[in-house]
mmCIF file of C-alpha atoms in Angstrom:
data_model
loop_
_atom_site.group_PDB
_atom_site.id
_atom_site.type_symbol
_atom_site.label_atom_id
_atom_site.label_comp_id
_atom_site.label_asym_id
_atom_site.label_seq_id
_atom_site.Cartn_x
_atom_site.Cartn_y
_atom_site.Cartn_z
ATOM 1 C CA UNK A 30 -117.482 13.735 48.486
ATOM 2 C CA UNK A 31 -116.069 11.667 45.408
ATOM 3 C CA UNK A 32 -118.280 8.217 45.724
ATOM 4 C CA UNK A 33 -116.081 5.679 44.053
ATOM 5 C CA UNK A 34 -117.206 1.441 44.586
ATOM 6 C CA UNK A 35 -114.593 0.295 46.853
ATOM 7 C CA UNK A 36 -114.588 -2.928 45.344
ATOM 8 C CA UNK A 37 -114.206 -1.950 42.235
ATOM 9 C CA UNK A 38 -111.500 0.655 42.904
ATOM 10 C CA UNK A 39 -109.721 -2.265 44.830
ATOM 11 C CA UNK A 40 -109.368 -4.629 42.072
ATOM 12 C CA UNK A 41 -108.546 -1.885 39.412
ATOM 13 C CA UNK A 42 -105.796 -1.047 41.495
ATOM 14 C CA UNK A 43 -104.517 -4.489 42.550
ATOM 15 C CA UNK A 44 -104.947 -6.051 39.067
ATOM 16 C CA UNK A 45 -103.157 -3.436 37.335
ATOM 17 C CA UNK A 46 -100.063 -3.877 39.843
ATOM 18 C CA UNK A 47 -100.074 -7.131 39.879
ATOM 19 C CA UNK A 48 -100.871 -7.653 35.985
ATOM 20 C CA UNK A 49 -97.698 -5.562 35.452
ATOM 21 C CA UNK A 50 -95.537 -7.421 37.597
ATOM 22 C CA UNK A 51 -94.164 -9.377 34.964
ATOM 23 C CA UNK A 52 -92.743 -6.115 33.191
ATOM 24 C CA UNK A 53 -91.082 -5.606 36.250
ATOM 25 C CA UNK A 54 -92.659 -2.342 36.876
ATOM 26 C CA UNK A 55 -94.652 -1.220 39.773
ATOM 27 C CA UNK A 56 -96.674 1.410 38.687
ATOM 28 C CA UNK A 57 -98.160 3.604 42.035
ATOM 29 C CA UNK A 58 -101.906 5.053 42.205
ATOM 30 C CA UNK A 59 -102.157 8.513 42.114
ATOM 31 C CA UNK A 60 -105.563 9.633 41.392
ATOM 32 C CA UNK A 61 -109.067 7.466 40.675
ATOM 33 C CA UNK A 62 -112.341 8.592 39.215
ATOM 34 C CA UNK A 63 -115.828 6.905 38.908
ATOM 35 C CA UNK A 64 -115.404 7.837 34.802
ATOM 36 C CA UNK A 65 -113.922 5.633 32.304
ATOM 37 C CA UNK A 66 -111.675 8.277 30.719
ATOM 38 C CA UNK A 67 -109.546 8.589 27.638
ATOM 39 C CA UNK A 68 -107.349 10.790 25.816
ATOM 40 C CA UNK A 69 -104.158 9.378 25.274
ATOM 41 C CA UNK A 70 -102.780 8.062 22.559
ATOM 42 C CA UNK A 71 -103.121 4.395 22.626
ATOM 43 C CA UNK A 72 -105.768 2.417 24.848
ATOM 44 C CA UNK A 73 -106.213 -1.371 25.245
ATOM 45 C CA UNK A 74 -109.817 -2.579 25.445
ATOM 46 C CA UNK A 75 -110.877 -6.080 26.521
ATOM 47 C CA UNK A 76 -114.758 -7.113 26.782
ATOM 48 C CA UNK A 77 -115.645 -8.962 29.930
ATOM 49 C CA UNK A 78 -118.414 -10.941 29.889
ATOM 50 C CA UNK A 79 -121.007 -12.804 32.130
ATOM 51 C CA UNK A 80 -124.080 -11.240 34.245
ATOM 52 C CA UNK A 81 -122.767 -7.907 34.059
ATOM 53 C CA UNK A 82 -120.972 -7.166 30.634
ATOM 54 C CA UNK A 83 -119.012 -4.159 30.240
ATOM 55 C CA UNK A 84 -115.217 -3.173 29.308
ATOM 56 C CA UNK A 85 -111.472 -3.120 30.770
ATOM 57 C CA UNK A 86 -109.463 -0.201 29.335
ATOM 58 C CA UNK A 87 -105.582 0.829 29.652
ATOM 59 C CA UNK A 88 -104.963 4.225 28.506
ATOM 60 C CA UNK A 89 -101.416 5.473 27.987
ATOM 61 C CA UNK A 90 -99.032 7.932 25.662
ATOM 62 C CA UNK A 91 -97.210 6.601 22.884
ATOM 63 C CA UNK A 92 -93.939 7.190 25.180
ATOM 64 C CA UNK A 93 -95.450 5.017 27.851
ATOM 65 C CA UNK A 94 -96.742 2.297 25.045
ATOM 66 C CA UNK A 95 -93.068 1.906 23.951
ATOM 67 C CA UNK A 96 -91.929 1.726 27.475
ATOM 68 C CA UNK A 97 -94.499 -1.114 28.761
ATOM 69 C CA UNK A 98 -94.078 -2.844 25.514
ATOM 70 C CA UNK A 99 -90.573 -3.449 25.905
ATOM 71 C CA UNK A 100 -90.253 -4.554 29.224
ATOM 72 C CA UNK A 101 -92.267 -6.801 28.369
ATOM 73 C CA UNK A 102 -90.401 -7.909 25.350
ATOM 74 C CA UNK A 103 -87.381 -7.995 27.912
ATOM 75 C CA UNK A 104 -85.543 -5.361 25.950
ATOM 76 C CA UNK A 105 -83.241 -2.712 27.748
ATOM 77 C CA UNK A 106 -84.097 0.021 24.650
ATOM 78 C CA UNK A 107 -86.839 1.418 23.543
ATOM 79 C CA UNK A 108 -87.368 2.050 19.425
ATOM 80 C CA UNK A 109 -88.394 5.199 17.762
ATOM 81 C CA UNK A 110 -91.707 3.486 16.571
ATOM 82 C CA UNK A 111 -93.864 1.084 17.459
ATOM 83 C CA UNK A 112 -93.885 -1.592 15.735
ATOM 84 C CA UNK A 113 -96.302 -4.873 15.229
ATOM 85 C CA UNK A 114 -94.910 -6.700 18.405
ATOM 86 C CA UNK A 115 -94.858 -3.833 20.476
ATOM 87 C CA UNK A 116 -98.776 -3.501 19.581
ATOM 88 C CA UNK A 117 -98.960 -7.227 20.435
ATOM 89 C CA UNK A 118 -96.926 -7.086 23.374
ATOM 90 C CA UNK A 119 -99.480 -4.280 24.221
ATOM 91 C CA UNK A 120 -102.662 -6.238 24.077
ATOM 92 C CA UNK A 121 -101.050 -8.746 25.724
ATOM 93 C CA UNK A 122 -100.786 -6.541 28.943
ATOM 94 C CA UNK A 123 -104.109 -5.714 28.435
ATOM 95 C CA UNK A 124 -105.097 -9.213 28.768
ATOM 96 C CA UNK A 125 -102.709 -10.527 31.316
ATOM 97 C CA UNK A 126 -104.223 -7.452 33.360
ATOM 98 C CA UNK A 127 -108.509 -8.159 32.502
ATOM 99 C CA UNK A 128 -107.020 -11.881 33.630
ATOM 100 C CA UNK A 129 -105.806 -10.683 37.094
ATOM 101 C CA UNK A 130 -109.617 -8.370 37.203
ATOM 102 C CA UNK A 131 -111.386 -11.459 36.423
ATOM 103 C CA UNK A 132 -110.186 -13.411 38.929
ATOM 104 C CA UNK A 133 -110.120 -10.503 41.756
ATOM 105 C CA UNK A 134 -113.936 -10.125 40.981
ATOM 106 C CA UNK A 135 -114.599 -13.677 41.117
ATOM 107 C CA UNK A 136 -116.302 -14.163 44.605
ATOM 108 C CA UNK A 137 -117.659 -11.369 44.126
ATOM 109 C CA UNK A 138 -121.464 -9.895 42.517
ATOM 110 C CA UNK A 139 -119.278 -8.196 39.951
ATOM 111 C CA UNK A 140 -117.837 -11.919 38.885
ATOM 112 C CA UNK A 141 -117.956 -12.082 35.160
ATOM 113 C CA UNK A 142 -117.063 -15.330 33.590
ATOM 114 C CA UNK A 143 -114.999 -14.611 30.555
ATOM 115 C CA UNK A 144 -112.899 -12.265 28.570
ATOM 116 C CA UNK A 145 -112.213 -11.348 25.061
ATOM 117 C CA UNK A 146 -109.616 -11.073 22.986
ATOM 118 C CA UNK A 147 -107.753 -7.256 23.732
ATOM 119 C CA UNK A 148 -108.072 -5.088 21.352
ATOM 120 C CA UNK A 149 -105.822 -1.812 20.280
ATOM 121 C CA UNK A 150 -107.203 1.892 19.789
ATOM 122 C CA UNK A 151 -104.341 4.132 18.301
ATOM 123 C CA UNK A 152 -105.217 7.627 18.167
ATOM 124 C CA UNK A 153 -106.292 9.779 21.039
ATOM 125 C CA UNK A 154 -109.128 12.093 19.049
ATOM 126 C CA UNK A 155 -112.155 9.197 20.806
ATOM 127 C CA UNK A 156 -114.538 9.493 23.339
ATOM 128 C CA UNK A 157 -116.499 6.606 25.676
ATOM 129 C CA UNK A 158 -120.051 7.011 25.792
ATOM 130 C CA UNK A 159 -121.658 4.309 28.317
ATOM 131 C CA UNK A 160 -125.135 3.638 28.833
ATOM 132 C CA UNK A 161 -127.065 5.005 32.119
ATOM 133 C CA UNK A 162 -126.385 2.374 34.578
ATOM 134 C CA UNK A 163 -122.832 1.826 34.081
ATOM 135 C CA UNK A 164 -120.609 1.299 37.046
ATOM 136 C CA UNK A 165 -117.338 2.238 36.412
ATOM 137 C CA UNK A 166 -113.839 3.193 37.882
ATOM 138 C CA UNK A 167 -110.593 4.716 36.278
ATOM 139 C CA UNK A 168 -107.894 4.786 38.256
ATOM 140 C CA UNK A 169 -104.465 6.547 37.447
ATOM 141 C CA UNK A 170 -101.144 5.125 37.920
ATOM 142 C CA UNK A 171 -97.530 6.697 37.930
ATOM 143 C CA UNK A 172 -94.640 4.655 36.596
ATOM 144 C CA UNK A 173 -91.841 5.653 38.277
ATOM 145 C CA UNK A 174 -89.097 3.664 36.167
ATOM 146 C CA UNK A 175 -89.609 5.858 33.736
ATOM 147 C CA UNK A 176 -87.076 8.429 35.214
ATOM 148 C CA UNK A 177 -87.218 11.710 32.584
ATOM 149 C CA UNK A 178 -90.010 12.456 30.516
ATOM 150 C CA UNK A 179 -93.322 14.468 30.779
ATOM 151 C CA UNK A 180 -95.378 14.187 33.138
ATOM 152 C CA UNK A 181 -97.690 12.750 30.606
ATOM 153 C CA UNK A 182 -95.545 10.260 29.839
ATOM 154 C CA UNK A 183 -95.309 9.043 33.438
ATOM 155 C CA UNK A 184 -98.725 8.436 34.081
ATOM 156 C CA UNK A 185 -101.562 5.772 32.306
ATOM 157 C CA UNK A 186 -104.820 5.088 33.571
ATOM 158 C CA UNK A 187 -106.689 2.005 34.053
ATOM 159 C CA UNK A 188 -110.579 1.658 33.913
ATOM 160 C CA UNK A 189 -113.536 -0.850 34.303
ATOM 161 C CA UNK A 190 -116.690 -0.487 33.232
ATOM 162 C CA UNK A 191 -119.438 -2.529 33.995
ATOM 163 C CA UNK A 192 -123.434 -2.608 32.711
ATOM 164 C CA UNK A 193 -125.998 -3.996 35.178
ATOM 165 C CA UNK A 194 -124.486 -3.723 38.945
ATOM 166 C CA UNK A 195 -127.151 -1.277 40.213
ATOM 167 C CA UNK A 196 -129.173 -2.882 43.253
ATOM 168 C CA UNK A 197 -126.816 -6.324 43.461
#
């Protein structure tokens, strides 16, 4: 049997659905791992800092990047390329969502007390290599607005990772 934190796997899933709200999307789980995963072509990383350091991640195909980007720009169409606020409307996501992680975790022993500033990986030839020790949780999520494309293009993931949470 898959041994995933609950906790952890709850507040993934919540902050990511409520984090997107504003997009008016409401993406569905579909699948989770205990492996911070990536492989598509654009991911969103944000540092999270305080007893336990470690990393939020979004993961998603350039399709879903230009979908998420603008609904959140408010626009009905979508443009051939992305462009430089589309990539800020991206990390902007990525920190509304770290925001809503933050203060899930905050009563919590994985409570971390700050956040960076979100930063954009384009390209999906990268790997994540963690340290032993690292708790961590991906979960994926289907958008089902997005009513004909790939399969691929319907689905993004969502990960923390977190250094130090052994024993708490």
């Amino acid at each position: 049997m898959i041994q995933i934190d609950q906790l952890l796997l709850d507040c993934v899933e919540r902050g990511t659905i409520e984090g997107l709200q504003m997009t008016g999307i409401s993406p569905s789980p579909v699948g989770a791992s205990r492996y911070a995963a990536a492989g598509r072509e654009y991911s969103v990383l944000v540092s999270l800092y305080g007893d336990q350091n470690g990393t939020m991640t979004l993961n998603m195909s350039r399709f879903t990047a230009l979908f998420l980007a603008s609904k959140m720009l408010g626009e009905e169409t979508q443009p051939e390329d992305i462009n430089e606020d589309y990539l800020d409307a991206l990390c902007e996501i990525g920190n509304i969502v770290a925001g809503r992680f933050k203060d899930i975790l905050s009563t919590t022993h994985y409570h971390f007390s700050a956040i960076s500033l979100p930063a954009l990986v384009a390209g999906a030839n990268f790997s994540f290599y963690h340290y032993r020790g690292l708790t961590a949780v991906t979960v994926e999520f289907e958008i089902k607005e997005i009513s004909m494309a790939h399969v691929h293009d319907r689905v993004f993931s969502a990960s923390i990772s977190l250094m130090g949470t052994s024993g708490k």
